[in-house]
GROMACS .gro file of C-alpha atoms in nm:
model
  420
    1MET     CA    1   1.962   0.161   3.391
    2ALA     CA    2   2.082  -0.098   3.141
    3THR     CA    3   2.443  -0.196   3.184
    4ALA     CA    4   2.682  -0.350   2.939
    5THR     CA    5   2.785  -0.709   2.984
    6MET     CA    6   3.077  -0.866   2.808
    7LYS     CA    7   2.987  -1.105   2.527
    8THR     CA    8   2.953  -1.463   2.636
    9LYS     CA    9   3.073  -1.749   2.424
   10LYS     CA   10   2.800  -1.907   2.218
   11PRO     CA   11   2.737  -2.274   2.272
   12SER     CA   12   2.829  -2.494   1.983
   13ALA     CA   13   2.670  -2.818   1.882
   14LYS     CA   14   2.881  -3.120   1.976
   15LYS     CA   15   2.820  -3.386   1.713
   16THR     CA   16   3.031  -3.664   1.583
   17LYS     CA   17   3.160  -3.623   1.232
   18ASN     CA   18   3.029  -3.958   1.116
   19GLN     CA   19   2.676  -3.921   1.250
   20PRO     CA   20   2.441  -4.156   1.054
   21LYS     CA   21   2.196  -3.991   0.816
   22VAL     CA   22   1.829  -4.005   0.912
   23LEU     CA   23   1.612  -4.147   0.629
   24THR     CA   24   1.242  -4.195   0.563
   25PHE     CA   25   1.115  -4.553   0.544
   26GLN     CA   26   0.780  -4.685   0.420
   27TRP     CA   27   0.644  -4.989   0.603
   28LYS     CA   28   0.357  -5.235   0.590
   29GLY     CA   29   0.249  -5.477   0.862
   30THR     CA   30  -0.029  -5.596   1.090
   31ASN     CA   31  -0.139  -5.457   1.425
   32ARG     CA   32  -0.240  -5.640   1.742
   33ASP     CA   33  -0.586  -5.711   1.599
   34GLY     CA   34  -0.440  -5.867   1.287
   35ALA     CA   35  -0.553  -5.580   1.063
   36LYS     CA   36  -0.323  -5.458   0.787
   37THR     CA   37  -0.164  -5.120   0.844
   38SER     CA   38   0.106  -4.906   0.682
   39GLY     CA   39   0.282  -4.574   0.717
   40GLU     CA   40   0.613  -4.389   0.722
   41LEU     CA   41   0.882  -4.359   0.990
   42ARG     CA   42   1.222  -4.193   1.005
   43GLY     CA   43   1.537  -4.368   1.118
   44VAL     CA   44   1.891  -4.460   1.024
   45SER     CA   45   1.818  -4.819   0.914
   46SER     CA   46   1.537  -5.063   0.842
   47ALA     CA   47   1.634  -5.260   1.155
   48GLU     CA   48   1.566  -4.951   1.368
   49ILE     CA   49   1.226  -4.907   1.202
   50ARG     CA   50   1.135  -5.270   1.265
   51ALA     CA   51   1.231  -5.229   1.631
   52GLN     CA   52   1.012  -4.918   1.658
   53LEU     CA   53   0.716  -5.099   1.502
   54LYS     CA   54   0.749  -5.401   1.731
   55ALA     CA   55   0.757  -5.169   2.030
   56GLN     CA   56   0.425  -5.024   1.907
   57GLY     CA   57   0.271  -5.371   1.873
   58VAL     CA   58   0.299  -5.383   1.493
   59VAL     CA   59   0.438  -5.690   1.313
   60PRO     CA   60   0.637  -5.548   1.018
   61LYS     CA   61   0.603  -5.733   0.688
   62ASN     CA   62   0.781  -5.494   0.453
   63VAL     CA   63   1.016  -5.206   0.538
   64ARG     CA   64   1.193  -5.017   0.261
   65LYS     CA   65   1.359  -4.681   0.213
   66LYS     CA   66   1.132  -4.424   0.056
   67SER     CA   67   1.250  -4.341  -0.295
   68ALA     CA   68   1.281  -3.982  -0.412
   69PRO     CA   69   1.008  -3.867  -0.656
   70LEU     CA   70   1.102  -3.830  -1.022
   71PHE     CA   71   0.979  -3.473  -1.034
   72LYS     CA   72   1.021  -3.293  -0.706
   73SER     CA   73   0.740  -3.051  -0.625
   74GLU     CA   74   0.804  -3.012  -0.253
   75LYS     CA   75   0.705  -2.679  -0.104
   76LYS     CA   76   0.986  -2.477   0.046
   77ILE     CA   77   0.993  -2.377   0.411
   78LYS     CA   78   0.917  -2.005   0.429
   79PRO     CA   79   1.002  -1.767   0.714
   80MET     CA   80   0.632  -1.739   0.798
   81ASP     CA   81   0.622  -2.119   0.843
   82ILE     CA   82   0.894  -2.087   1.106
   83ALA     CA   83   0.702  -1.803   1.273
   84MET     CA   84   0.382  -2.010   1.285
   85MET     CA   85   0.571  -2.313   1.416
   86THR     CA   86   0.729  -2.099   1.687
   87ARG     CA   87   0.389  -1.969   1.793
   88GLN     CA   88   0.255  -2.325   1.812
   89ILE     CA   89   0.554  -2.435   2.021
   90ALA     CA   90   0.500  -2.143   2.260
   91THR     CA   91   0.130  -2.229   2.297
   92MET     CA   92   0.192  -2.600   2.362
   93LEU     CA   93   0.477  -2.537   2.606
   94ALA     CA   94   0.257  -2.293   2.799
   95ALA     CA   95  -0.006  -2.570   2.819
   96GLY     CA   96   0.250  -2.802   2.980
   97VAL     CA   97   0.329  -3.026   2.683
   98PRO     CA   98   0.696  -3.145   2.687
   99ILE     CA   99   0.919  -3.004   2.415
  100VAL     CA  100   0.990  -3.341   2.251
  101THR     CA  101   0.619  -3.427   2.235
  102THR     CA  102   0.548  -3.079   2.100
  103LEU     CA  103   0.800  -3.114   1.818
  104GLU     CA  104   0.678  -3.464   1.733
  105LEU     CA  105   0.315  -3.353   1.712
  106LEU     CA  106   0.399  -3.051   1.499
  107GLY     CA  107   0.619  -3.259   1.269
  108LYS     CA  108   0.364  -3.533   1.212
  109GLY     CA  109   0.082  -3.288   1.145
  110HIS     CA  110   0.262  -3.042   0.916
  111GLU     CA  111   0.157  -3.029   0.551
  112LYS     CA  112   0.507  -2.967   0.413
  113ALA     CA  113   0.739  -3.267   0.382
  114LYS     CA  114   1.052  -3.057   0.434
  115MET     CA  115   0.916  -2.921   0.759
  116ARG     CA  116   0.833  -3.273   0.876
  117GLU     CA  117   1.189  -3.383   0.797
  118LEU     CA  118   1.335  -3.078   0.972
  119LEU     CA  119   1.135  -3.134   1.290
  120ALA     CA  120   1.208  -3.509   1.286
  121THR     CA  121   1.582  -3.438   1.270
  122ILE     CA  122   1.557  -3.193   1.560
  123VAL     CA  123   1.354  -3.444   1.765
  124ASN     CA  124   1.617  -3.715   1.708
  125ASP     CA  125   1.891  -3.479   1.824
  126VAL     CA  126   1.702  -3.374   2.136
  127GLN     CA  127   1.617  -3.736   2.222
  128SER     CA  128   1.986  -3.824   2.195
  129GLY     CA  129   2.069  -3.570   2.467
  130ILE     CA  130   2.166  -3.264   2.261
  131PRO     CA  131   2.019  -2.935   2.394
  132LEU     CA  132   1.743  -2.786   2.182
  133SER     CA  133   1.947  -2.475   2.100
  134ASP     CA  134   2.238  -2.688   1.974
  135SER     CA  135   1.991  -2.900   1.773
  136LEU     CA  136   1.867  -2.586   1.598
  137ARG     CA  137   2.210  -2.433   1.530
  138PRO     CA  138   2.306  -2.654   1.228
  139HIS     CA  139   1.989  -2.541   1.047
  140ARG     CA  140   2.099  -2.180   0.997
  141LYS     CA  141   1.884  -2.149   0.687
  142TYR     CA  142   1.576  -2.152   0.909
  143PHE     CA  143   1.705  -2.059   1.256
  144ASP     CA  144   1.947  -1.767   1.267
  145ASP     CA  145   2.189  -1.693   1.551
  146LEU     CA  146   1.937  -1.466   1.721
  147TYR     CA  147   1.675  -1.740   1.730
  148VAL     CA  148   1.921  -1.999   1.864
  149ASP     CA  149   2.071  -1.764   2.123
  150LEU     CA  150   1.726  -1.676   2.256
  151VAL     CA  151   1.637  -2.045   2.286
  152ALA     CA  152   1.967  -2.106   2.470
  153ALA     CA  153   1.883  -1.821   2.709
  154GLY     CA  154   1.542  -1.978   2.770
  155GLU     CA  155   1.700  -2.315   2.843
  156HIS     CA  156   1.942  -2.164   3.092
  157SER     CA  157   1.671  -1.959   3.269
  158GLY     CA  158   1.410  -2.236   3.265
  159SER     CA  159   1.154  -2.013   3.088
  160LEU     CA  160   1.148  -2.175   2.746
  161ASP     CA  161   0.775  -2.114   2.696
  162ALA     CA  162   0.809  -1.739   2.758
  163VAL     CA  163   1.112  -1.718   2.528
  164PHE     CA  164   0.932  -1.899   2.247
  165ASP     CA  165   0.641  -1.659   2.292
  166ARG     CA  166   0.876  -1.362   2.253
  167ILE     CA  167   1.044  -1.521   1.951
  168ALA     CA  168   0.705  -1.589   1.790
  169THR     CA  169   0.596  -1.228   1.844
  170TYR     CA  170   0.927  -1.103   1.708
  171ARG     CA  171   0.910  -1.325   1.399
  172GLU     CA  172   0.547  -1.235   1.328
  173LYS     CA  173   0.619  -0.862   1.356
  174SER     CA  174   0.936  -0.892   1.147
  175GLU     CA  175   0.764  -1.084   0.866
  176ALA     CA  176   0.475  -0.838   0.861
  177LEU     CA  177   0.719  -0.547   0.839
  178LYS     CA  178   0.919  -0.721   0.565
  179SER     CA  179   0.600  -0.780   0.367
  180LYS     CA  180   0.506  -0.412   0.389
  181ILE     CA  181   0.850  -0.298   0.271
  182LYS     CA  182   0.841  -0.545  -0.021
  183LYS     CA  183   0.502  -0.406  -0.113
  184ALA     CA  184   0.646  -0.055  -0.118
  185MET     CA  185   0.934  -0.166  -0.343
  186PHE     CA  186   0.706  -0.362  -0.576
  187TYR     CA  187   0.497  -0.074  -0.708
  188PRO     CA  188   0.779   0.140  -0.853
  189ALA     CA  189   0.929  -0.171  -1.015
  190ALA     CA  190   0.588  -0.257  -1.160
  191VAL     CA  191   0.559   0.091  -1.314
  192VAL     CA  192   0.895   0.059  -1.489
  193ILE     CA  193   0.835  -0.298  -1.611
  194VAL     CA  194   0.485  -0.230  -1.745
  195ALA     CA  195   0.599   0.089  -1.920
  196ILE     CA  196   0.893  -0.095  -2.085
  197MET     CA  197   0.675  -0.387  -2.198
  198VAL     CA  198   0.402  -0.165  -2.345
  199THR     CA  199   0.656   0.053  -2.524
  200ALA     CA  200   0.841  -0.249  -2.666
  201LEU     CA  201   0.519  -0.406  -2.797
  202LEU     CA  202   0.415  -0.082  -2.968
  203LEU     CA  203   0.758  -0.027  -3.124
  204LEU     CA  204   0.791  -0.388  -3.245
  205PHE     CA  205   0.440  -0.455  -3.377
  206VAL     CA  206   0.234  -0.134  -3.410
  207VAL     CA  207   0.481   0.125  -3.542
  208PRO     CA  208   0.596  -0.097  -3.837
  209GLN     CA  209   0.233  -0.113  -3.958
  210PHE     CA  210   0.213   0.266  -3.967
  211GLU     CA  211   0.555   0.284  -4.136
  212ASP     CA  212   0.425   0.074  -4.427
  213ILE     CA  213   0.136   0.316  -4.466
  214PHE     CA  214   0.360   0.624  -4.452
  215ASN     CA  215   0.590   0.486  -4.724
  216GLY     CA  216   0.308   0.535  -4.976
  217PHE     CA  217   0.260   0.902  -4.889
  218GLY     CA  218   0.567   1.022  -5.073
  219ALA     CA  219   0.602   1.317  -4.835
  220GLU     CA  220   0.850   1.406  -4.563
  221LEU     CA  221   0.738   1.287  -4.221
  222PRO     CA  222   0.741   1.507  -3.907
  223ALA     CA  223   1.060   1.493  -3.702
  224PHE     CA  224   0.887   1.331  -3.403
  225THR     CA  225   0.742   1.058  -3.626
  226GLN     CA  226   1.083   0.996  -3.787
  227PHE     CA  227   1.238   0.969  -3.441
  228ILE     CA  228   0.985   0.702  -3.332
  229ILE     CA  229   1.031   0.508  -3.657
  230SER     CA  230   1.410   0.515  -3.613
  231ILE     CA  231   1.377   0.371  -3.262
  232SER     CA  232   1.138   0.105  -3.394
  233ARG     CA  233   1.382   0.003  -3.673
  234TRP     CA  234   1.670  -0.018  -3.427
  235LEU     CA  235   1.468  -0.227  -3.184
  236GLN     CA  236   1.355  -0.466  -3.460
  237ALA     CA  237   1.712  -0.513  -3.578
  238SER     CA  238   1.878  -0.529  -3.236
  239TRP     CA  239   1.610  -0.644  -2.990
  240TYR     CA  240   1.821  -0.943  -2.893
  241ILE     CA  241   2.106  -0.709  -2.791
  242PHE     CA  242   1.862  -0.523  -2.568
  243VAL     CA  243   1.740  -0.847  -2.409
  244ILE     CA  244   2.095  -0.980  -2.362
  245ALA     CA  245   2.202  -0.649  -2.204
  246ILE     CA  246   1.916  -0.673  -1.952
  247ILE     CA  247   1.998  -1.035  -1.867
  248VAL     CA  248   2.371  -0.963  -1.834
  249GLY     CA  249   2.297  -0.656  -1.624
  250ILE     CA  250   2.073  -0.850  -1.383
  251TRP     CA  251   2.322  -1.138  -1.363
  252SER     CA  252   2.615  -0.902  -1.301
  253PHE     CA  253   2.423  -0.715  -1.031
  254ARG     CA  254   2.324  -1.036  -0.851
  255ARG     CA  255   2.677  -1.176  -0.872
  256ALA     CA  256   2.833  -0.855  -0.742
  257HIS     CA  257   2.571  -0.831  -0.468
  258LEU     CA  258   2.640  -1.189  -0.364
  259ASN     CA  259   3.021  -1.176  -0.371
  260SER     CA  260   3.110  -0.819  -0.274
  261GLN     CA  261   3.034  -0.681   0.071
  262LYS     CA  262   3.148  -0.338  -0.044
  263PHE     CA  263   2.900  -0.344  -0.333
  264ARG     CA  264   2.617  -0.450  -0.098
  265ASP     CA  265   2.703  -0.165   0.136
  266ARG     CA  266   2.690   0.087  -0.148
  267VAL     CA  267   2.353  -0.048  -0.261
  268ASP     CA  268   2.221  -0.014   0.095
  269GLU     CA  269   2.345   0.345   0.108
  270PHE     CA  270   2.185   0.423  -0.229
  271VAL     CA  271   1.839   0.280  -0.154
  272LEU     CA  272   1.815   0.492   0.161
  273LYS     CA  273   1.843   0.803  -0.060
  274ILE     CA  274   1.558   0.707  -0.296
  275PRO     CA  275   1.267   0.950  -0.250
  276ALA     CA  276   0.968   0.801  -0.063
  277ILE     CA  277   1.123   0.452  -0.065
  278GLY     CA  278   1.425   0.562   0.141
  279ASP     CA  279   1.204   0.703   0.418
  280ILE     CA  280   1.019   0.370   0.445
  281LEU     CA  281   1.349   0.179   0.461
  282HIS     CA  282   1.480   0.415   0.733
  283LYS     CA  283   1.174   0.357   0.948
  284GLY     CA  284   1.180  -0.016   0.879
  285ALA     CA  285   1.543  -0.043   0.991
  286MET     CA  286   1.471   0.145   1.314
  287ALA     CA  287   1.167  -0.073   1.382
  288ARG     CA  288   1.376  -0.390   1.336
  289PHE     CA  289   1.651  -0.248   1.558
  290ALA     CA  290   1.408  -0.165   1.839
  291ARG     CA  291   1.211  -0.490   1.812
  292THR     CA  292   1.522  -0.709   1.805
  293LEU     CA  293   1.689  -0.534   2.098
  294ALA     CA  294   1.367  -0.542   2.302
  295THR     CA  295   1.325  -0.915   2.241
  296THR     CA  296   1.682  -1.006   2.333
  297PHE     CA  297   1.690  -0.778   2.638
  298ALA     CA  298   1.359  -0.915   2.771
  299ALA     CA  299   1.486  -1.272   2.723
  300GLY     CA  300   1.786  -1.203   2.947
  301VAL     CA  301   2.045  -1.174   2.671
  302PRO     CA  302   2.323  -0.925   2.767
  303LEU     CA  303   2.290  -0.582   2.607
  304ILE     CA  304   2.620  -0.620   2.421
  305ASP     CA  305   2.501  -0.942   2.258
  306GLY     CA  306   2.162  -0.788   2.190
  307LEU     CA  307   2.319  -0.496   2.005
  308GLU     CA  308   2.517  -0.737   1.790
  309SER     CA  309   2.198  -0.925   1.703
  310ALA     CA  310   2.015  -0.598   1.634
  311ALA     CA  311   2.293  -0.489   1.400
  312GLY     CA  312   2.254  -0.804   1.193
  313ALA     CA  313   1.874  -0.779   1.195
  314SER     CA  314   1.861  -0.413   1.088
  315GLY     CA  315   1.871  -0.516   0.722
  316ASN     CA  316   2.088  -0.227   0.605
  317ALA     CA  317   2.464  -0.171   0.609
  318VAL     CA  318   2.432   0.191   0.720
  319TYR     CA  319   2.238   0.095   1.031
  320ARG     CA  320   2.450  -0.214   1.090
  321LYS     CA  321   2.767  -0.005   1.109
  322ALA     CA  322   2.596   0.253   1.331
  323ILE     CA  323   2.465  -0.011   1.575
  324LEU     CA  324   2.805  -0.182   1.592
  325LYS     CA  325   2.955   0.157   1.672
  326ILE     CA  326   2.698   0.196   1.950
  327ARG     CA  327   2.796  -0.148   2.080
  328THR     CA  328   3.162  -0.046   2.095
  329GLU     CA  329   3.075   0.274   2.285
  330VAL     CA  330   2.851   0.085   2.530
  331MET     CA  331   3.131  -0.166   2.596
  332SER     CA  332   3.354   0.127   2.691
  333GLY     CA  333   3.099   0.239   2.953
  334MET     CA  334   2.890   0.496   2.765
  335GLN     CA  335   2.512   0.499   2.804
  336MET     CA  336   2.332   0.365   2.499
  337ASN     CA  337   2.125   0.680   2.438
  338VAL     CA  338   2.443   0.890   2.435
  339ALA     CA  339   2.613   0.647   2.198
  340MET     CA  340   2.308   0.657   1.969
  341ARG     CA  341   2.324   1.036   1.953
  342THR     CA  342   2.689   1.029   1.841
  343THR     CA  343   2.596   0.836   1.525
  344GLY     CA  344   2.374   1.118   1.396
  345LEU     CA  345   2.144   0.857   1.243
  346PHE     CA  346   1.870   0.803   1.500
  347PRO     CA  347   1.592   1.061   1.557
  348ASP     CA  348   1.552   1.245   1.888
  349MET     CA  349   1.226   1.066   1.969
  350LEU     CA  350   1.393   0.725   1.960
  351ILE     CA  351   1.691   0.847   2.164
  352GLN     CA  352   1.463   1.003   2.427
  353MET     CA  353   1.261   0.680   2.459
  354VAL     CA  354   1.582   0.480   2.505
  355MET     CA  355   1.705   0.726   2.768
  356ILE     CA  356   1.377   0.695   2.961
  357GLY     CA  357   1.400   0.317   2.939
  358GLU     CA  358   1.756   0.313   3.068
  359GLU     CA  359   1.676   0.546   3.359
  360SER     CA  360   1.358   0.362   3.459
  361GLY     CA  361   1.493   0.009   3.407
  362SER     CA  362   1.226  -0.072   3.149
  363LEU     CA  363   1.433  -0.059   2.831
  364ASP     CA  364   1.257  -0.356   2.670
  365ASN     CA  365   0.912  -0.199   2.717
  366MET     CA  366   1.021   0.135   2.575
  367LEU     CA  367   1.188  -0.031   2.276
  368ASN     CA  368   0.873  -0.232   2.207
  369LYS     CA  369   0.672   0.090   2.207
  370VAL     CA  370   0.924   0.248   1.967
  371ALA     CA  371   0.902  -0.055   1.738
  372ASN     CA  372   0.522  -0.032   1.737
  373ILE     CA  373   0.538   0.337   1.646
  374TYR     CA  374   0.775   0.286   1.354
  375GLU     CA  375   0.588  -0.020   1.228
  376MET     CA  376   0.268   0.189   1.220
  377GLN     CA  377   0.454   0.464   1.035
  378VAL     CA  378   0.583   0.211   0.780
  379ASP     CA  379   0.229   0.081   0.733
  380ASP     CA  380   0.094   0.434   0.676
  381ALA     CA  381   0.381   0.523   0.443
  382VAL     CA  382   0.327   0.209   0.232
  383ASP     CA  383  -0.046   0.281   0.204
  384GLY     CA  384   0.031   0.641   0.105
  385LEU     CA  385   0.287   0.529  -0.152
  386SER     CA  386   0.044   0.274  -0.295
  387SER     CA  387  -0.224   0.538  -0.343
  388LEU     CA  388   0.034   0.769  -0.505
  389ILE     CA  389   0.187   0.509  -0.735
  390GLU     CA  390  -0.143   0.408  -0.896
  391PRO     CA  391  -0.209   0.748  -1.061
  392VAL     CA  392   0.162   0.783  -1.139
  393MET     CA  393   0.152   0.450  -1.319
  394MET     CA  394  -0.147   0.565  -1.523
  395VAL     CA  395   0.027   0.894  -1.609
  396VAL     CA  396   0.354   0.723  -1.711
  397ILE     CA  397   0.191   0.456  -1.925
  398GLY     CA  398  -0.056   0.709  -2.067
  399THR     CA  399   0.229   0.946  -2.159
  400VAL     CA  400   0.432   0.671  -2.328
  401VAL     CA  401   0.142   0.519  -2.518
  402GLY     CA  402  -0.011   0.858  -2.596
  403GLY     CA  403   0.321   0.993  -2.723
  404LEU     CA  404   0.364   0.698  -2.961
  405ILE     CA  405   0.009   0.731  -3.090
  406VAL     CA  406   0.044   1.106  -3.146
  407GLY     CA  407   0.374   1.048  -3.328
  408MET     CA  408   0.207   0.797  -3.561
  409TYR     CA  409  -0.096   1.016  -3.634
  410LEU     CA  410   0.094   1.343  -3.690
  411PRO     CA  411   0.145   1.274  -4.064
  412ILE     CA  412  -0.225   1.199  -4.103
  413PHE     CA  413  -0.318   1.523  -3.926
  414GLU     CA  414  -0.081   1.722  -4.150
  415MET     CA  415  -0.225   1.563  -4.463
  416GLY     CA  416  -0.575   1.662  -4.345
  417ASN     CA  417  -0.460   2.020  -4.299
  418VAL     CA  418  -0.305   2.028  -4.648
  419VAL     CA  419  -0.619   1.888  -4.809
  420GLY     CA  420  -0.833   2.131  -4.609
   0.00000   0.00000   0.00000
């Protein structure tokens, strides 16, 4: 049965405040055979680069700091890049390659300049005697606390290759799940955007053409046609107000979401109540909770710390609060499955699996199985939503476009009836 362990203090990187900045230098010289050669190296000064070249048997002729390009087009480091790098590190460590050599090889061979710079910085830190986990901690943009804490646990236990393998699996599963959820959110947004764009184009450019024709009829237009023409006139006269309102609305939402934790929590509560989408987000949050806790527990991280990491990785304020509540109850001595039941948020199947894992001492295996189940359910739900959204999109756009066309042709139909 899993037991609670009090939270240990996280290691912090010990660096001097005035640590010199590592730069990229371009060099030209001749090798031992007298042939001309050139390349790039990273260091804090040209003197250091010259010393490195001489140690390699190269006579440096010209060493200068690499200038920044006028127009930067560097590719950003994506989460999947970190997942792939982690998998490569796990593979090379399992093959017996030292960690410094592994990082150097990955850095030199990576296609993205930013990734090469990141790995070079980490290598320099590790070579100077800083533990790998502390070398990763300053780069929180790419390595979160969970990643760093797992690496620290691997360093302390001497099983760094196994820990990197678990982290790689966790990152790969997490990114795949995130991609599926984004796909589910994309389709409803696409329906709304396409419908708005088509409607705006018809009202701005098509309806005015029909209005010019109707002005020569000299007869009263049907109410529905008058309604459409009124909307078209308003949009032509005030389209910029509409555009400004959309821009201000998006800007205000992003600013509030960035600066207000309370606003973010309310948004998280709201999205869970959206039909179809909310069910996918519920299952996604439970899959992340189970996968994160299984990874930390298997790596030897105390359950209390694992629950804290799982709360942050859940991706939703409702689940974050519930998991932190579970953590508090576990710290007081309650079994985790009992604490989960008190939240009223987790389904019976998940609670039963956790209870079996606690009783049998295989909590990480049971949580991995739960994560697999919910990830499969998310996958099926996204596929079902995708197949449902496509006809809905056609119906919505068809209704909007068809309604506008009918409204424009109603006067012509009535004239035909009068003539007939």
